Short mmCIF file of C-alpha atoms and ligand atoms in Angstrom, two decimals:
data_model
loop_
_atom_site.label_atom_id
_atom_site.label_comp_id
_atom_site.label_asym_id
_atom_site.label_seq_id
_atom_site.Cartn_x
_atom_site.Cartn_y
_atom_site.Cartn_z
CA MET A 25 7.43 -2.45 -11.53
CA LYS A 26 4.31 -2.86 -13.93
CA GLU A 27 3.41 -5.35 -11.17
CA VAL A 28 2.45 -2.19 -9.14
CA ARG A 29 -0.45 -1.68 -10.10
CA ILE A 30 -4.17 -0.12 -9.79
CA ILE A 31 -7.12 -2.61 -9.01
CA ASP A 32 -10.22 -1.46 -9.30
CA LEU A 33 -13.16 -1.73 -7.47
CA PRO A 34 -16.53 -1.98 -7.81
CA LYS A 35 -19.13 0.84 -7.06
CA TYR A 36 -22.70 1.15 -6.22
CA GLU A 37 -23.86 4.90 -6.78
CA ASP A 38 -26.89 5.39 -5.95
CA LEU A 39 -29.29 8.63 -3.74
CA ARG A 40 -28.46 7.08 -0.79
CA GLY A 41 -24.84 7.77 -1.04
CA ASN A 42 -21.72 5.31 -2.36
CA LEU A 43 -20.75 1.47 -1.79
CA SER A 44 -17.48 -0.34 -2.60
CA PHE A 45 -16.27 -3.40 -1.51
CA LEU A 46 -13.38 -6.21 -2.17
CA GLU A 47 -13.27 -10.03 -2.09
CA GLU A 48 -10.09 -11.23 -1.06
CA LYS A 49 -10.98 -14.57 -4.03
CA ASN A 50 -12.46 -11.60 -6.62
CA HIS A 51 -9.98 -8.44 -6.26
CA LEU A 52 -6.62 -9.36 -5.07
CA PRO A 53 -3.90 -11.36 -5.62
CA PHE A 54 -3.45 -12.35 -2.00
CA LYS A 55 -4.66 -13.74 1.34
CA ILE A 56 -5.12 -11.04 3.50
CA GLU A 57 -3.62 -11.56 6.97
CA ARG A 58 -4.30 -8.83 8.21
CA THR A 59 -5.41 -5.07 8.29
CA TYR A 60 -4.45 -1.31 9.41
CA TRP A 61 -4.90 2.04 9.02
CA ILE A 62 -3.26 5.64 9.10
CA TYR A 63 -4.86 8.61 10.49
CA ASP A 64 -5.07 11.88 11.81
CA VAL A 65 -1.44 12.61 9.45
CA PRO A 66 0.83 15.87 10.20
CA GLY A 67 1.05 18.05 7.58
CA GLY A 68 3.43 17.80 5.83
CA MET A 69 3.95 14.35 7.41
CA LYS A 70 5.92 10.79 5.33
CA ARG A 71 4.78 7.82 6.28
CA GLY A 72 5.86 4.12 5.23
CA GLY A 73 9.33 4.89 4.14
CA HIS A 74 11.16 1.08 3.38
CA ALA A 75 10.66 -2.36 1.88
CA PHE A 76 9.14 -5.85 2.51
CA LYS A 77 10.29 -9.06 2.31
CA GLU A 78 6.91 -11.00 2.10
CA GLN A 79 4.37 -8.36 2.21
CA LYS A 80 2.34 -7.58 -0.13
CA GLU A 81 0.25 -5.16 0.13
CA PHE A 82 -3.07 -3.77 -1.31
CA ILE A 83 -3.47 -0.17 -0.52
CA ILE A 84 -6.89 1.92 -0.58
CA ALA A 85 -7.52 6.03 0.54
CA LEU A 86 -10.72 5.78 1.92
CA SER A 87 -11.08 9.08 2.92
CA GLY A 88 -9.11 11.89 1.31
CA SER A 89 -6.05 11.65 -0.47
CA PHE A 90 -1.84 10.76 -0.45
CA ASP A 91 0.87 9.82 -2.74
CA VAL A 92 2.19 6.69 -2.94
CA LEU A 93 6.33 6.51 -4.08
CA VAL A 94 7.23 3.52 -5.17
CA SER A 95 10.75 2.37 -6.32
CA ASP A 96 12.33 -1.20 -7.07
CA GLY A 97 15.59 0.38 -6.95
CA ASN A 98 16.13 1.35 -10.60
CA THR A 99 12.88 3.44 -11.66
CA LYS A 100 10.28 5.34 -9.42
CA LYS A 101 6.81 6.17 -9.59
CA THR A 102 3.94 8.12 -7.46
CA PHE A 103 0.46 6.98 -7.54
CA SER A 104 -2.73 9.59 -6.06
CA LEU A 105 -4.92 7.84 -4.17
CA ASN A 106 -7.77 10.22 -3.57
CA ARG A 107 -11.05 7.82 -4.59
CA SER A 108 -12.13 4.39 -1.85
CA TYR A 109 -12.90 2.99 -5.24
CA TYR A 110 -9.80 1.43 -6.06
CA GLY A 111 -6.80 0.76 -4.70
CA LEU A 112 -2.60 0.60 -5.03
CA TYR A 113 -1.70 -3.11 -5.08
CA ILE A 114 2.64 -3.18 -4.48
CA PRO A 115 3.95 -7.18 -4.59
CA ASN A 116 7.08 -8.02 -1.95
CA GLY A 117 10.00 -5.90 -2.74
CA TYR A 118 9.08 -2.72 -3.75
CA TRP A 119 10.84 0.68 -1.89
CA ARG A 120 7.27 2.66 -1.35
CA GLN A 121 6.84 6.14 0.77
CA MET A 122 3.17 7.94 1.24
CA GLU A 123 3.31 10.80 2.07
CA ASN A 124 1.13 14.52 0.99
CA PHE A 125 -1.63 12.82 2.79
CA SER A 126 -4.77 15.78 3.00
CA THR A 127 -6.18 17.25 6.75
CA ASN A 128 -7.91 14.31 7.26
CA SER A 129 -7.32 11.31 5.09
CA VAL A 130 -7.90 7.73 5.59
CA ALA A 131 -4.67 5.50 4.21
CA VAL A 132 -6.53 1.35 5.12
CA ILE A 133 -3.79 -1.37 3.88
CA LEU A 134 -4.65 -4.84 3.84
CA SER A 135 -1.36 -7.25 3.76
CA SER A 136 -0.59 -10.33 3.06
CA THR A 137 0.79 -10.80 6.65
CA PHE A 138 0.84 -10.41 10.25
CA PHE A 139 3.04 -7.89 11.54
CA SER A 140 7.02 -9.13 11.28
CA LYS A 141 9.71 -6.32 12.11
CA ASP A 142 12.30 -8.60 10.27
CA ASP A 143 10.04 -7.97 7.09
CA TYR A 144 11.53 -4.56 7.07
CA ILE A 145 14.06 -3.01 4.95
CA ARG A 146 13.89 0.58 6.42
CA ASP A 147 18.08 1.66 4.58
CA TYR A 148 17.60 2.46 1.04
CA GLU A 149 21.14 1.96 0.61
CA GLU A 150 20.45 -2.16 2.20
CA TYR A 151 17.70 -2.24 0.22
CA LEU A 152 19.09 -1.84 -3.07
CA ALA A 153 22.06 -4.45 -1.62
CA TYR A 154 19.68 -6.91 -1.11
CA LYS A 155 17.33 -6.11 -4.81
CA LYS A 156 21.27 -6.81 -6.07
CA HIS A 157 22.18 -10.17 -4.09
CA GLU A 158 17.97 -11.46 -4.76
P1 TYD B 226 5.38 1.61 10.99
O1 TYD B 226 5.50 0.52 10.10
O2 TYD B 226 7.12 2.05 11.39
O3 TYD B 226 4.80 2.80 9.89
P2 TYD B 226 5.22 3.24 8.72
O4 TYD B 226 4.27 2.53 8.07
O5 TYD B 226 4.31 4.04 8.33
O6 TYD B 226 6.59 3.09 8.92
O7 TYD B 226 4.48 1.58 12.09
C1 TYD B 226 4.83 2.42 13.32
C2 TYD B 226 4.61 1.00 14.47
O8 TYD B 226 3.78 0.40 14.04
C3 TYD B 226 5.97 0.36 14.80
O9 TYD B 226 6.38 0.83 15.93
C4 TYD B 226 5.29 -0.73 13.91
C5 TYD B 226 3.74 -0.53 14.86
N1 TYD B 226 3.44 -1.97 13.84
C6 TYD B 226 2.60 -2.94 14.23
O10 TYD B 226 2.69 -2.85 15.48
N2 TYD B 226 1.62 -3.88 13.75
C7 TYD B 226 1.21 -3.42 12.26
O11 TYD B 226 0.56 -4.20 11.71
C8 TYD B 226 2.30 -2.38 12.17
C9 TYD B 226 1.50 -1.67 10.64
C10 TYD B 226 3.07 -1.67 12.83
#
């Protein structure tokens, strides 16, 4: 579980407002193939209850806040994301769910792979079986 970690990003503050950025090589432990974002989440909804076999990802709360629940099949950990100058790195092979989205929150996810529905494990029992045979 220690591979799953918050990565801090640069933050430039001045009177005109704040600016943050990330550079693939300098801040992320993978090459970015795809970016997607989740927004307009109705109150109480949960997203992303699944694991990826190959996809590594970096999740930023660009606006608002939400929680990311991560499990490796044994240990569970909850990360609360609520600032745009850091994000959560999740390597492949972890179960993760996103919940408690605040109104108008925006999650941006940088992914190491192109979209492939075959990369998903959407059933938790199946995930546990997958982890056993890894
Ligand atoms: P899904 O992964 O089920 O959302 P969540 O991560 O919240 O569980 O994605 C919802 C739909 O969007 C699903 O039909 C697949 C599609 N989709 C793409 O076509 N490309 C993408 O990059 C992503 C992330 C999803």
